[in-house]
Amino acid sequence: MRCGIIGCGAIANTIVNLVLKQDIKKIKLKYFYDRNFRKAKKLANLTNGTAVKKVEEMFNGVDLIIESASQEAVKEIVPNIISRGIDVLIMSVGALLDEKVRRRLIKESRESGANIYIPSGAIIGLDGVKAASLGKIKEIKLITRKSPTSLGVKTKKKEVVFKGKSSEAVKKFPVNINVAAALSLASGIDADVKIIADPEVEHNIHEVHVKGDFGEFKSITKNTVCELNPKTSVLAAYSAVTLLKILSDNIRVGT
Ligand SMILES: NC(=O)C1=CN([C@@H]2O[C@H](COP(=O)(O)OP(=O)(O)OC[C@H]3O[C@@H](n4cnc5c(N)ncnc54)[C@H](O)[C@@H]3O)[C@@H](O)[C@H]2O)C=CC1
Ligand SMILES: O=C([O-])CC(=O)C(=O)O
Protein backbone atom coordinates (compact mmCIF):
# COMPACT_ATOMS: atom_id res chain seq x y z
CA MET A 1 0.00 0.00 0.00
CA ARG A 2 1.56 3.30 -1.17
CA CYS A 3 0.88 6.02 1.40
CA GLY A 4 1.26 9.76 1.68
CA ILE A 5 1.20 11.72 4.93
CA ILE A 6 -0.25 15.19 5.47
CA GLY A 7 1.04 16.79 8.66
CA CYS A 8 4.52 15.72 9.72
CA GLY A 9 4.39 16.24 13.50
CA ALA A 10 4.23 13.86 16.46
CA ILE A 11 1.86 11.28 14.97
CA ALA A 12 3.62 11.19 11.58
CA ASN A 13 7.04 10.80 13.22
CA THR A 14 5.76 7.96 15.42
CA ILE A 15 4.20 6.23 12.40
CA VAL A 16 7.42 6.53 10.38
CA ASN A 17 9.60 5.26 13.25
CA LEU A 18 7.28 2.31 13.83
CA VAL A 19 7.06 1.30 10.17
CA LEU A 20 10.87 1.52 9.81
CA LYS A 21 11.68 -0.19 13.12
CA GLN A 22 9.28 -3.07 12.52
CA ASP A 23 10.16 -3.19 8.82
CA ILE A 24 6.47 -3.32 7.82
CA LYS A 25 6.91 -3.98 4.10
CA LYS A 26 3.27 -3.71 3.08
CA ILE A 27 3.12 -0.06 4.20
CA LYS A 28 5.16 2.05 1.78
CA LEU A 29 5.51 5.62 3.07
CA LYS A 30 6.16 7.53 -0.16
CA TYR A 31 5.14 11.19 0.12
CA PHE A 32 5.16 13.81 2.87
CA TYR A 33 3.48 17.20 3.05
CA ASP A 34 3.50 19.81 5.80
CA ARG A 35 3.04 23.58 5.70
CA ASN A 36 6.46 23.58 7.34
CA PHE A 37 8.44 22.00 4.47
CA ARG A 38 11.42 21.14 6.71
CA LYS A 39 9.26 18.73 8.72
CA ALA A 40 8.18 16.94 5.53
CA LYS A 41 11.80 16.83 4.31
CA LYS A 42 12.97 15.22 7.56
CA LEU A 43 10.54 12.30 7.19
CA ALA A 44 11.21 11.98 3.46
CA ASN A 45 14.93 11.66 4.21
CA LEU A 46 14.29 8.93 6.78
CA THR A 47 12.18 6.86 4.39
CA ASN A 48 13.78 7.62 1.00
CA GLY A 49 10.46 9.21 0.19
CA THR A 50 9.54 12.54 -1.38
CA ALA A 51 8.65 15.79 0.37
CA VAL A 52 6.18 17.80 -1.69
CA LYS A 53 5.59 21.54 -1.61
CA LYS A 54 2.06 21.20 -2.96
CA VAL A 55 -0.14 18.42 -1.61
CA GLU A 56 -1.55 17.67 -5.11
CA GLU A 57 1.93 16.43 -6.13
CA MET A 58 1.36 13.23 -4.14
CA PHE A 59 -2.08 12.38 -5.55
CA ASN A 60 -0.93 10.30 -8.52
CA GLY A 61 1.51 8.18 -6.53
CA VAL A 62 -0.55 6.96 -3.56
CA ASP A 63 -3.29 4.48 -2.69
CA LEU A 64 -4.06 6.06 0.68
CA ILE A 65 -3.30 9.35 2.43
CA ILE A 66 -2.89 9.68 6.18
CA GLU A 67 -4.16 12.98 7.53
CA SER A 68 -2.25 13.77 10.74
CA ALA A 69 -2.34 17.55 10.54
CA SER A 70 -5.39 19.43 11.89
CA GLN A 71 -9.16 19.79 11.66
CA GLU A 72 -8.49 22.62 9.21
CA ALA A 73 -6.63 20.21 6.91
CA VAL A 74 -9.59 17.81 7.01
CA LYS A 75 -11.88 20.61 5.88
CA GLU A 76 -9.56 22.12 3.26
CA ILE A 77 -7.53 19.24 1.82
CA VAL A 78 -9.38 15.97 2.48
CA PRO A 79 -12.34 16.74 0.12
CA ASN A 80 -9.85 16.99 -2.80
CA ILE A 81 -8.34 13.63 -1.88
CA ILE A 82 -11.67 11.84 -1.62
CA SER A 83 -13.09 13.33 -4.82
CA ARG A 84 -10.12 11.82 -6.68
CA GLY A 85 -11.06 8.37 -5.36
CA ILE A 86 -8.05 8.15 -3.03
CA ASP A 87 -8.61 6.46 0.37
CA VAL A 88 -7.95 8.55 3.44
CA LEU A 89 -7.18 7.80 7.09
CA ILE A 90 -8.25 10.69 9.31
CA MET A 91 -6.64 11.47 12.68
CA SER A 92 -8.20 14.92 13.23
CA VAL A 93 -11.59 13.26 13.65
CA GLY A 94 -13.09 16.23 15.47
CA ALA A 95 -13.65 17.86 12.08
CA LEU A 96 -16.23 15.19 11.28
CA LEU A 97 -18.54 16.30 14.07
CA ASP A 98 -19.29 19.32 11.90
CA GLU A 99 -22.33 17.91 10.10
CA LYS A 100 -21.70 19.87 6.90
CA VAL A 101 -18.14 18.55 6.65
CA ARG A 102 -19.17 14.97 7.46
CA ARG A 103 -22.02 14.94 4.95
CA ARG A 104 -19.80 16.41 2.22
CA LEU A 105 -17.04 13.84 2.76
CA ILE A 106 -19.51 10.94 2.84
CA LYS A 107 -21.26 12.16 -0.32
CA GLU A 108 -17.95 12.62 -2.19
CA SER A 109 -16.72 9.20 -1.05
CA ARG A 110 -19.90 7.50 -2.31
CA GLU A 111 -19.49 9.20 -5.67
CA SER A 112 -15.76 8.51 -6.08
CA GLY A 113 -15.55 5.13 -4.34
CA ALA A 114 -12.86 6.35 -1.91
CA ASN A 115 -12.85 4.88 1.59
CA ILE A 116 -12.64 6.97 4.76
CA TYR A 117 -10.89 5.26 7.67
CA ILE A 118 -10.97 6.47 11.27
CA PRO A 119 -8.67 4.63 13.65
CA SER A 120 -9.55 4.14 17.32
CA GLY A 121 -6.84 6.67 18.23
CA ALA A 122 -5.88 7.10 21.84
CA ILE A 123 -8.77 5.15 23.40
CA ILE A 124 -9.55 1.50 23.74
CA GLY A 125 -13.05 0.02 23.59
CA LEU A 126 -14.40 1.35 20.28
CA ASP A 127 -15.02 -2.24 19.20
CA GLY A 128 -17.37 -2.60 22.20
CA VAL A 129 -19.00 0.77 21.56
CA LYS A 130 -19.80 -0.19 17.96
CA ALA A 131 -21.28 -3.54 19.00
CA ALA A 132 -23.23 -1.95 21.87
CA SER A 133 -24.74 0.63 19.52
CA LEU A 134 -26.59 -2.13 17.67
CA GLY A 135 -28.81 -2.19 20.75
CA LYS A 136 -29.92 0.81 22.78
CA ILE A 137 -27.20 2.90 24.46
CA LYS A 138 -28.51 4.66 27.59
CA GLU A 139 -25.35 6.48 28.57
CA ILE A 140 -22.01 7.19 26.91
CA LYS A 141 -19.42 9.38 28.52
CA LEU A 142 -15.74 10.20 28.33
CA ILE A 143 -13.64 11.61 31.15
CA THR A 144 -10.24 12.86 29.97
CA ARG A 145 -7.38 13.91 32.22
CA LYS A 146 -4.35 15.68 30.81
CA SER A 147 -1.69 18.00 32.18
CA PRO A 148 -2.52 21.73 32.14
CA THR A 149 0.35 22.24 29.65
CA SER A 150 -1.20 19.76 27.22
CA LEU A 151 -4.57 21.45 27.51
CA GLY A 152 -3.09 24.93 27.20
CA VAL A 153 -4.53 26.11 30.52
CA LYS A 154 -2.83 27.62 33.57
CA THR A 155 -3.75 25.99 36.87
CA LYS A 156 -1.84 24.66 39.85
CA LYS A 157 -4.72 22.45 41.04
CA LYS A 158 -6.99 19.89 39.46
CA GLU A 159 -9.70 21.70 37.48
CA VAL A 160 -12.61 20.69 35.25
CA VAL A 161 -12.01 22.78 32.12
CA PHE A 162 -14.90 21.41 30.05
CA LYS A 163 -18.22 19.65 30.65
CA GLY A 164 -20.63 19.16 27.79
CA LYS A 165 -21.20 17.31 24.53
CA SER A 166 -18.39 15.98 22.33
CA SER A 167 -19.48 18.21 19.42
CA GLU A 168 -18.68 21.24 21.60
CA ALA A 169 -15.55 19.70 23.13
CA VAL A 170 -13.86 19.32 19.73
CA LYS A 171 -14.46 23.01 19.02
CA LYS A 172 -13.14 24.23 22.38
CA PHE A 173 -10.18 21.79 22.47
CA PRO A 174 -9.53 21.00 18.80
CA VAL A 175 -6.11 19.41 19.32
CA ASN A 176 -6.87 17.49 22.50
CA ILE A 177 -10.13 15.57 22.29
CA ASN A 178 -10.50 13.89 18.89
CA VAL A 179 -11.09 10.71 20.89
CA ALA A 180 -14.52 12.12 21.85
CA ALA A 181 -15.36 12.46 18.17
CA ALA A 182 -14.34 8.85 17.47
CA LEU A 183 -16.56 7.75 20.34
CA SER A 184 -19.52 9.73 19.02
CA LEU A 185 -19.09 8.52 15.44
CA ALA A 186 -18.79 4.90 16.61
CA SER A 187 -21.92 5.12 18.77
CA GLY A 188 -24.00 7.53 16.71
CA ILE A 189 -24.58 9.55 19.91
CA ASP A 190 -23.11 12.94 20.85
CA ALA A 191 -21.19 11.66 23.89
CA ASP A 192 -20.97 13.45 27.25
CA VAL A 193 -17.45 14.72 27.84
CA LYS A 194 -15.60 15.99 30.89
CA ILE A 195 -12.04 17.30 30.51
CA ILE A 196 -9.90 17.70 33.62
CA ALA A 197 -6.61 19.60 33.75
CA ASP A 198 -4.57 17.80 36.40
CA PRO A 199 -1.05 18.99 37.28
CA GLU A 200 -0.36 15.60 38.87
CA VAL A 201 -0.83 13.48 35.74
CA GLU A 202 1.99 12.68 33.36
CA HIS A 203 -0.17 10.56 31.05
CA ASN A 204 -3.15 11.33 28.85
CA ILE A 205 -5.89 9.38 30.61
CA HIS A 206 -9.22 8.58 28.94
CA GLU A 207 -12.08 6.82 30.75
CA VAL A 208 -14.98 5.61 28.64
CA HIS A 209 -18.25 4.57 30.33
CA VAL A 210 -21.02 2.96 28.33
CA LYS A 211 -24.39 1.66 29.55
CA GLY A 212 -26.97 0.06 27.32
CA ASP A 213 -29.22 -2.92 26.86
CA PHE A 214 -26.05 -5.02 26.34
CA GLY A 215 -25.01 -4.26 29.93
CA GLU A 216 -22.26 -1.89 30.93
CA PHE A 217 -18.53 -1.37 30.43
CA LYS A 218 -15.81 0.98 31.47
CA SER A 219 -12.40 1.31 29.83
CA ILE A 220 -9.41 3.27 31.09
CA THR A 221 -6.50 4.12 28.79
CA LYS A 222 -3.44 5.57 30.55
CA ASN A 223 -1.42 6.78 27.60
CA THR A 224 2.28 7.49 27.23
CA VAL A 225 2.59 10.89 25.59
CA CYS A 226 4.58 11.59 22.41
CA GLU A 227 7.94 13.26 23.01
CA LEU A 228 7.35 15.70 20.16
CA ASN A 229 3.89 16.70 21.38
CA PRO A 230 2.64 15.84 24.90
CA LYS A 231 -0.97 16.56 23.91
CA THR A 232 -0.80 13.45 21.76
CA SER A 233 -0.60 9.83 22.90
CA VAL A 234 1.70 7.28 21.30
CA LEU A 235 -1.24 4.83 21.06
CA ALA A 236 -2.98 7.14 18.56
CA ALA A 237 -0.15 6.65 16.06
CA TYR A 238 0.07 2.93 16.83
CA SER A 239 -3.66 2.61 16.11
CA ALA A 240 -3.21 4.24 12.69
CA VAL A 241 -0.48 1.73 11.80
CA THR A 242 -2.65 -1.11 13.11
CA LEU A 243 -5.47 0.00 10.83
CA LEU A 244 -3.11 0.10 7.82
CA LYS A 245 -1.91 -3.40 8.72
CA ILE A 246 -5.51 -4.65 8.90
CA LEU A 247 -6.18 -3.17 5.45
CA SER A 248 -3.19 -4.91 3.92
CA ASP A 249 -3.59 -8.29 5.67
CA ASN A 250 -5.84 -11.25 4.89
CA ILE A 251 -6.68 -12.03 8.48
CA ARG A 252 -8.58 -9.76 10.80
CA VAL A 253 -8.80 -10.21 14.56
CA GLY A 254 -11.31 -8.19 16.58
CA THR A 255 -14.08 -5.96 15.28
N1 LIG B 1 -7.66 10.53 16.77
C1 LIG B 1 -6.92 10.61 17.86
O1 LIG B 1 -7.05 9.81 18.79
C2 LIG B 1 -5.89 11.67 17.96
C3 LIG B 1 -5.85 12.69 17.04
N2 LIG B 1 -4.91 13.66 17.14
C4 LIG B 1 -4.93 14.71 16.13
O2 LIG B 1 -4.07 14.35 15.06
C5 LIG B 1 -3.51 15.52 14.46
C6 LIG B 1 -1.98 15.43 14.45
O3 LIG B 1 -1.50 15.32 15.77
P1 LIG B 1 0.04 15.58 16.12
O4 LIG B 1 0.89 14.85 15.17
O5 LIG B 1 0.19 15.35 17.57
O6 LIG B 1 0.15 17.15 15.85
P2 LIG B 1 1.47 18.01 15.65
O7 LIG B 1 1.09 19.40 16.02
O8 LIG B 1 2.62 17.39 16.32
O9 LIG B 1 1.71 17.94 14.06
C7 LIG B 1 0.80 18.45 13.14
C8 LIG B 1 1.59 18.87 11.89
O10 LIG B 1 0.65 19.16 10.87
C9 LIG B 1 1.01 20.37 10.22
N3 LIG B 1 -0.23 20.99 9.74
C10 LIG B 1 -1.31 21.38 10.47
N4 LIG B 1 -2.27 21.85 9.67
C11 LIG B 1 -1.80 21.76 8.40
C12 LIG B 1 -2.33 22.09 7.12
N5 LIG B 1 -3.56 22.62 7.00
N6 LIG B 1 -1.57 21.88 6.03
C13 LIG B 1 -0.33 21.36 6.16
N7 LIG B 1 0.24 21.01 7.33
C14 LIG B 1 -0.49 21.21 8.44
C15 LIG B 1 1.74 21.21 11.28
O11 LIG B 1 2.67 22.10 10.68
C16 LIG B 1 2.44 20.12 12.11
O12 LIG B 1 3.75 19.85 11.63
C17 LIG B 1 -4.04 16.70 15.29
O13 LIG B 1 -5.19 17.24 14.68
C18 LIG B 1 -4.40 16.05 16.61
O14 LIG B 1 -5.35 16.80 17.33
C19 LIG B 1 -3.96 13.63 18.12
C20 LIG B 1 -3.98 12.64 19.06
C21 LIG B 1 -4.96 11.60 19.09
O1 LIG C 1 -3.77 11.63 22.17
C1 LIG C 1 -4.67 11.73 23.02
O2 LIG C 1 -4.57 11.25 24.18
C2 LIG C 1 -5.97 12.36 22.70
C3 LIG C 1 -5.89 13.51 21.82
O3 LIG C 1 -4.97 14.32 21.82
C4 LIG C 1 -7.02 13.70 20.91
O4 LIG C 1 -7.93 12.87 20.92
O5 LIG C 1 -7.01 14.68 20.16
Tab-separated table of C-alpha atoms and ligand atoms in Angstrom:
chain	number	residue	atom	x	y	z
A	1	MET	CA	0.000	0.000	0.000
A	2	ARG	CA	1.564	3.302	-1.171
A	3	CYS	CA	0.877	6.025	1.398
A	4	GLY	CA	1.263	9.756	1.681
A	5	ILE	CA	1.204	11.720	4.930
A	6	ILE	CA	-0.251	15.188	5.465
A	7	GLY	CA	1.037	16.790	8.659
A	8	CYS	CA	4.517	15.719	9.721
A	9	GLY	CA	4.392	16.235	13.495
A	10	ALA	CA	4.229	13.856	16.456
A	11	ILE	CA	1.856	11.277	14.967
A	12	ALA	CA	3.619	11.187	11.583
A	13	ASN	CA	7.044	10.804	13.220
A	14	THR	CA	5.761	7.963	15.423
A	15	ILE	CA	4.197	6.230	12.399
A	16	VAL	CA	7.422	6.533	10.377
A	17	ASN	CA	9.596	5.261	13.245
A	18	LEU	CA	7.276	2.306	13.832
A	19	VAL	CA	7.065	1.299	10.172
A	20	LEU	CA	10.870	1.518	9.807
A	21	LYS	CA	11.679	-0.193	13.120
A	22	GLN	CA	9.280	-3.069	12.520
A	23	ASP	CA	10.156	-3.191	8.817
A	24	ILE	CA	6.468	-3.322	7.816
A	25	LYS	CA	6.913	-3.983	4.101
A	26	LYS	CA	3.273	-3.711	3.084
A	27	ILE	CA	3.116	-0.061	4.196
A	28	LYS	CA	5.160	2.055	1.785
A	29	LEU	CA	5.512	5.624	3.072
A	30	LYS	CA	6.160	7.525	-0.163
A	31	TYR	CA	5.145	11.190	0.125
A	32	PHE	CA	5.163	13.809	2.873
A	33	TYR	CA	3.478	17.197	3.045
A	34	ASP	CA	3.499	19.812	5.797
A	35	ARG	CA	3.045	23.577	5.703
A	36	ASN	CA	6.463	23.577	7.339
A	37	PHE	CA	8.440	22.000	4.475
A	38	ARG	CA	11.423	21.138	6.711
A	39	LYS	CA	9.257	18.735	8.721
A	40	ALA	CA	8.181	16.942	5.528
A	41	LYS	CA	11.796	16.827	4.312
A	42	LYS	CA	12.968	15.222	7.558
A	43	LEU	CA	10.539	12.304	7.186
A	44	ALA	CA	11.213	11.984	3.457
A	45	ASN	CA	14.929	11.656	4.211
A	46	LEU	CA	14.295	8.927	6.785
A	47	THR	CA	12.178	6.860	4.386
A	48	ASN	CA	13.777	7.618	1.005
A	49	GLY	CA	10.460	9.214	0.186
A	50	THR	CA	9.540	12.545	-1.383
A	51	ALA	CA	8.652	15.788	0.372
A	52	VAL	CA	6.185	17.800	-1.691
A	53	LYS	CA	5.595	21.537	-1.612
A	54	LYS	CA	2.058	21.198	-2.955
A	55	VAL	CA	-0.141	18.425	-1.606
A	56	GLU	CA	-1.548	17.674	-5.105
A	57	GLU	CA	1.927	16.430	-6.130
A	58	MET	CA	1.356	13.228	-4.144
A	59	PHE	CA	-2.083	12.385	-5.548
A	60	ASN	CA	-0.926	10.305	-8.519
A	61	GLY	CA	1.508	8.180	-6.525
A	62	VAL	CA	-0.547	6.956	-3.562
A	63	ASP	CA	-3.291	4.482	-2.686
A	64	LEU	CA	-4.058	6.064	0.682
A	65	ILE	CA	-3.303	9.346	2.426
A	66	ILE	CA	-2.892	9.675	6.182
A	67	GLU	CA	-4.161	12.985	7.533
A	68	SER	CA	-2.255	13.771	10.738
A	69	ALA	CA	-2.345	17.549	10.544
A	70	SER	CA	-5.386	19.432	11.888
A	71	GLN	CA	-9.157	19.791	11.657
A	72	GLU	CA	-8.494	22.623	9.213
A	73	ALA	CA	-6.628	20.213	6.914
A	74	VAL	CA	-9.592	17.809	7.012
A	75	LYS	CA	-11.884	20.609	5.882
A	76	GLU	CA	-9.563	22.119	3.265
A	77	ILE	CA	-7.527	19.243	1.824
A	78	VAL	CA	-9.381	15.973	2.475
A	79	PRO	CA	-12.344	16.736	0.122
A	80	ASN	CA	-9.852	16.986	-2.796
A	81	ILE	CA	-8.344	13.633	-1.878
A	82	ILE	CA	-11.671	11.844	-1.617
A	83	SER	CA	-13.087	13.326	-4.820
A	84	ARG	CA	-10.123	11.823	-6.676
A	85	GLY	CA	-11.056	8.372	-5.359
A	86	ILE	CA	-8.053	8.148	-3.026
A	87	ASP	CA	-8.605	6.464	0.365
A	88	VAL	CA	-7.952	8.546	3.445
A	89	LEU	CA	-7.181	7.803	7.091
A	90	ILE	CA	-8.249	10.694	9.310
A	91	MET	CA	-6.637	11.468	12.677
A	92	SER	CA	-8.198	14.916	13.230
A	93	VAL	CA	-11.591	13.260	13.655
A	94	GLY	CA	-13.090	16.228	15.472
A	95	ALA	CA	-13.650	17.863	12.084
A	96	LEU	CA	-16.233	15.189	11.276
A	97	LEU	CA	-18.540	16.302	14.072
A	98	ASP	CA	-19.287	19.324	11.896
A	99	GLU	CA	-22.329	17.910	10.102
A	100	LYS	CA	-21.698	19.874	6.899
A	101	VAL	CA	-18.140	18.550	6.650
A	102	ARG	CA	-19.167	14.968	7.462
A	103	ARG	CA	-22.022	14.944	4.946
A	104	ARG	CA	-19.799	16.414	2.220
A	105	LEU	CA	-17.041	13.838	2.757
A	106	ILE	CA	-19.507	10.938	2.844
A	107	LYS	CA	-21.257	12.163	-0.317
A	108	GLU	CA	-17.945	12.619	-2.190
A	109	SER	CA	-16.717	9.202	-1.054
A	110	ARG	CA	-19.904	7.499	-2.305
A	111	GLU	CA	-19.493	9.202	-5.668
A	112	SER	CA	-15.755	8.513	-6.083
A	113	GLY	CA	-15.548	5.128	-4.342
A	114	ALA	CA	-12.863	6.355	-1.907
A	115	ASN	CA	-12.850	4.883	1.592
A	116	ILE	CA	-12.641	6.974	4.758
A	117	TYR	CA	-10.895	5.261	7.673
A	118	ILE	CA	-10.966	6.470	11.267
A	119	PRO	CA	-8.673	4.632	13.652
A	120	SER	CA	-9.547	4.139	17.323
A	121	GLY	CA	-6.843	6.665	18.225
A	122	ALA	CA	-5.879	7.102	21.843
A	123	ILE	CA	-8.770	5.148	23.405
A	124	ILE	CA	-9.555	1.502	23.741
A	125	GLY	CA	-13.048	0.019	23.595
A	126	LEU	CA	-14.399	1.354	20.276
A	127	ASP	CA	-15.022	-2.244	19.202
A	128	GLY	CA	-17.370	-2.603	22.197
A	129	VAL	CA	-18.997	0.766	21.558
A	130	LYS	CA	-19.801	-0.193	17.956
A	131	ALA	CA	-21.279	-3.537	18.997
A	132	ALA	CA	-23.230	-1.952	21.871
A	133	SER	CA	-24.741	0.628	19.524
A	134	LEU	CA	-26.591	-2.130	17.666
A	135	GLY	CA	-28.815	-2.193	20.746
A	136	LYS	CA	-29.917	0.807	22.781
A	137	ILE	CA	-27.204	2.903	24.458
A	138	LYS	CA	-28.506	4.658	27.585
A	139	GLU	CA	-25.348	6.482	28.571
A	140	ILE	CA	-22.006	7.185	26.911
A	141	LYS	CA	-19.417	9.379	28.517
A	142	LEU	CA	-15.744	10.197	28.330
A	143	ILE	CA	-13.637	11.608	31.148
A	144	THR	CA	-10.239	12.857	29.972
A	145	ARG	CA	-7.380	13.909	32.224
A	146	LYS	CA	-4.354	15.684	30.810
A	147	SER	CA	-1.688	18.003	32.180
A	148	PRO	CA	-2.523	21.735	32.136
A	149	THR	CA	0.352	22.236	29.650
A	150	SER	CA	-1.203	19.764	27.218
A	151	LEU	CA	-4.575	21.447	27.511
A	152	GLY	CA	-3.094	24.926	27.197
A	153	VAL	CA	-4.528	26.112	30.523
A	154	LYS	CA	-2.827	27.617	33.570
A	155	THR	CA	-3.752	25.992	36.868
A	156	LYS	CA	-1.843	24.656	39.853
A	157	LYS	CA	-4.718	22.451	41.040
A	158	LYS	CA	-6.993	19.887	39.462
A	159	GLU	CA	-9.700	21.698	37.484
A	160	VAL	CA	-12.613	20.694	35.252
A	161	VAL	CA	-12.015	22.775	32.116
A	162	PHE	CA	-14.899	21.414	30.051
A	163	LYS	CA	-18.215	19.651	30.652
A	164	GLY	CA	-20.626	19.157	27.790
A	165	LYS	CA	-21.197	17.314	24.526
A	166	SER	CA	-18.387	15.980	22.333
A	167	SER	CA	-19.481	18.206	19.415
A	168	GLU	CA	-18.684	21.244	21.601
A	169	ALA	CA	-15.549	19.704	23.132
A	170	VAL	CA	-13.857	19.325	19.727
A	171	LYS	CA	-14.457	23.013	19.016
A	172	LYS	CA	-13.139	24.230	22.381
A	173	PHE	CA	-10.176	21.792	22.473
A	174	PRO	CA	-9.525	20.998	18.796
A	175	VAL	CA	-6.107	19.406	19.325
A	176	ASN	CA	-6.868	17.485	22.497
A	177	ILE	CA	-10.135	15.565	22.295
A	178	ASN	CA	-10.501	13.889	18.893
A	179	VAL	CA	-11.094	10.706	20.891
A	180	ALA	CA	-14.517	12.117	21.849
A	181	ALA	CA	-15.356	12.457	18.167
A	182	ALA	CA	-14.340	8.853	17.468
A	183	LEU	CA	-16.565	7.754	20.344
A	184	SER	CA	-19.520	9.733	19.019
A	185	LEU	CA	-19.089	8.525	15.437
A	186	ALA	CA	-18.792	4.904	16.608
A	187	SER	CA	-21.921	5.118	18.768
A	188	GLY	CA	-24.004	7.533	16.707
A	189	ILE	CA	-24.585	9.546	19.909
A	190	ASP	CA	-23.114	12.940	20.854
A	191	ALA	CA	-21.187	11.661	23.892
A	192	ASP	CA	-20.970	13.451	27.249
A	193	VAL	CA	-17.446	14.719	27.843
A	194	LYS	CA	-15.602	15.985	30.890
A	195	ILE	CA	-12.038	17.303	30.512
A	196	ILE	CA	-9.903	17.695	33.624
A	197	ALA	CA	-6.612	19.604	33.747
A	198	ASP	CA	-4.571	17.802	36.396
A	199	PRO	CA	-1.050	18.995	37.283
A	200	GLU	CA	-0.356	15.603	38.875
A	201	VAL	CA	-0.825	13.481	35.740
A	202	GLU	CA	1.990	12.683	33.356
A	203	HIS	CA	-0.171	10.557	31.047
A	204	ASN	CA	-3.147	11.331	28.851
A	205	ILE	CA	-5.891	9.379	30.606
A	206	HIS	CA	-9.217	8.582	28.940
A	207	GLU	CA	-12.084	6.820	30.753
A	208	VAL	CA	-14.983	5.613	28.642
A	209	HIS	CA	-18.247	4.569	30.335
A	210	VAL	CA	-21.022	2.962	28.335
A	211	LYS	CA	-24.390	1.656	29.555
A	212	GLY	CA	-26.971	0.057	27.320
A	213	ASP	CA	-29.220	-2.925	26.860
A	214	PHE	CA	-26.055	-5.024	26.345
A	215	GLY	CA	-25.009	-4.265	29.933
A	216	GLU	CA	-22.256	-1.885	30.926
A	217	PHE	CA	-18.533	-1.369	30.429
A	218	LYS	CA	-15.807	0.984	31.471
A	219	SER	CA	-12.396	1.306	29.833
A	220	ILE	CA	-9.410	3.274	31.092
A	221	THR	CA	-6.505	4.123	28.788
A	222	LYS	CA	-3.444	5.567	30.548
A	223	ASN	CA	-1.419	6.780	27.596
A	224	THR	CA	2.276	7.486	27.234
A	225	VAL	CA	2.593	10.888	25.590
A	226	CYS	CA	4.581	11.595	22.414
A	227	GLU	CA	7.939	13.260	23.011
A	228	LEU	CA	7.352	15.696	20.159
A	229	ASN	CA	3.889	16.699	21.382
A	230	PRO	CA	2.645	15.839	24.903
A	231	LYS	CA	-0.969	16.559	23.905
A	232	THR	CA	-0.805	13.453	21.758
A	233	SER	CA	-0.596	9.832	22.900
A	234	VAL	CA	1.695	7.276	21.302
A	235	LEU	CA	-1.243	4.830	21.056
A	236	ALA	CA	-2.984	7.135	18.562
A	237	ALA	CA	-0.147	6.654	16.057
A	238	TYR	CA	0.069	2.926	16.832
A	239	SER	CA	-3.662	2.605	16.110
A	240	ALA	CA	-3.206	4.238	12.686
A	241	VAL	CA	-0.477	1.728	11.796
A	242	THR	CA	-2.649	-1.114	13.106
A	243	LEU	CA	-5.475	0.001	10.825
A	244	LEU	CA	-3.114	0.099	7.825
A	245	LYS	CA	-1.910	-3.403	8.715
A	246	ILE	CA	-5.512	-4.648	8.896
A	247	LEU	CA	-6.176	-3.168	5.451
A	248	SER	CA	-3.188	-4.910	3.920
A	249	ASP	CA	-3.586	-8.290	5.670
A	250	ASN	CA	-5.836	-11.255	4.888
A	251	ILE	CA	-6.685	-12.033	8.484
A	252	ARG	CA	-8.576	-9.756	10.799
A	253	VAL	CA	-8.804	-10.213	14.559
A	254	GLY	CA	-11.306	-8.189	16.578
A	255	THR	CA	-14.077	-5.956	15.282
B	1	LIG	N1	-7.664	10.534	16.767
B	1	LIG	C1	-6.919	10.608	17.859
B	1	LIG	O1	-7.050	9.808	18.794
B	1	LIG	C2	-5.895	11.674	17.961
B	1	LIG	C3	-5.847	12.687	17.037
B	1	LIG	N2	-4.908	13.661	17.144
B	1	LIG	C4	-4.931	14.713	16.132
B	1	LIG	O2	-4.065	14.353	15.060
B	1	LIG	C5	-3.511	15.524	14.456
B	1	LIG	C6	-1.981	15.434	14.453
B	1	LIG	O3	-1.503	15.322	15.772
B	1	LIG	P1	0.039	15.578	16.118
B	1	LIG	O4	0.890	14.847	15.173
B	1	LIG	O5	0.194	15.354	17.570
B	1	LIG	O6	0.151	17.153	15.846
B	1	LIG	P2	1.469	18.012	15.647
B	1	LIG	O7	1.087	19.400	16.023
B	1	LIG	O8	2.624	17.390	16.320
B	1	LIG	O9	1.715	17.937	14.061
B	1	LIG	C7	0.801	18.450	13.137
B	1	LIG	C8	1.585	18.870	11.886
B	1	LIG	O10	0.653	19.164	10.869
B	1	LIG	C9	1.014	20.372	10.222
B	1	LIG	N3	-0.233	20.986	9.744
B	1	LIG	C10	-1.307	21.375	10.466
B	1	LIG	N4	-2.269	21.850	9.673
B	1	LIG	C11	-1.800	21.761	8.402
B	1	LIG	C12	-2.332	22.094	7.124
B	1	LIG	N5	-3.560	22.625	7.002
B	1	LIG	N6	-1.567	21.884	6.032
B	1	LIG	C13	-0.325	21.356	6.162
B	1	LIG	N7	0.241	21.007	7.332
B	1	LIG	C14	-0.495	21.211	8.445
B	1	LIG	C15	1.743	21.207	11.279
B	1	LIG	O11	2.668	22.102	10.682
B	1	LIG	C16	2.444	20.123	12.107
B	1	LIG	O12	3.748	19.853	11.635
B	1	LIG	C17	-4.039	16.705	15.287
B	1	LIG	O13	-5.193	17.240	14.685
B	1	LIG	C18	-4.396	16.050	16.605
B	1	LIG	O14	-5.347	16.795	17.327
B	1	LIG	C19	-3.965	13.631	18.117
B	1	LIG	C20	-3.984	12.636	19.063
B	1	LIG	C21	-4.956	11.604	19.093
B	2	LIG	O1	-3.769	11.626	22.169
B	2	LIG	C1	-4.672	11.729	23.022
B	2	LIG	O2	-4.574	11.248	24.175
B	2	LIG	C2	-5.971	12.362	22.696
B	2	LIG	C3	-5.892	13.511	21.820
B	2	LIG	O3	-4.969	14.316	21.824
B	2	LIG	C4	-7.020	13.697	20.908
B	2	LIG	O4	-7.931	12.865	20.922
B	2	LIG	O5	-7.006	14.679	20.158
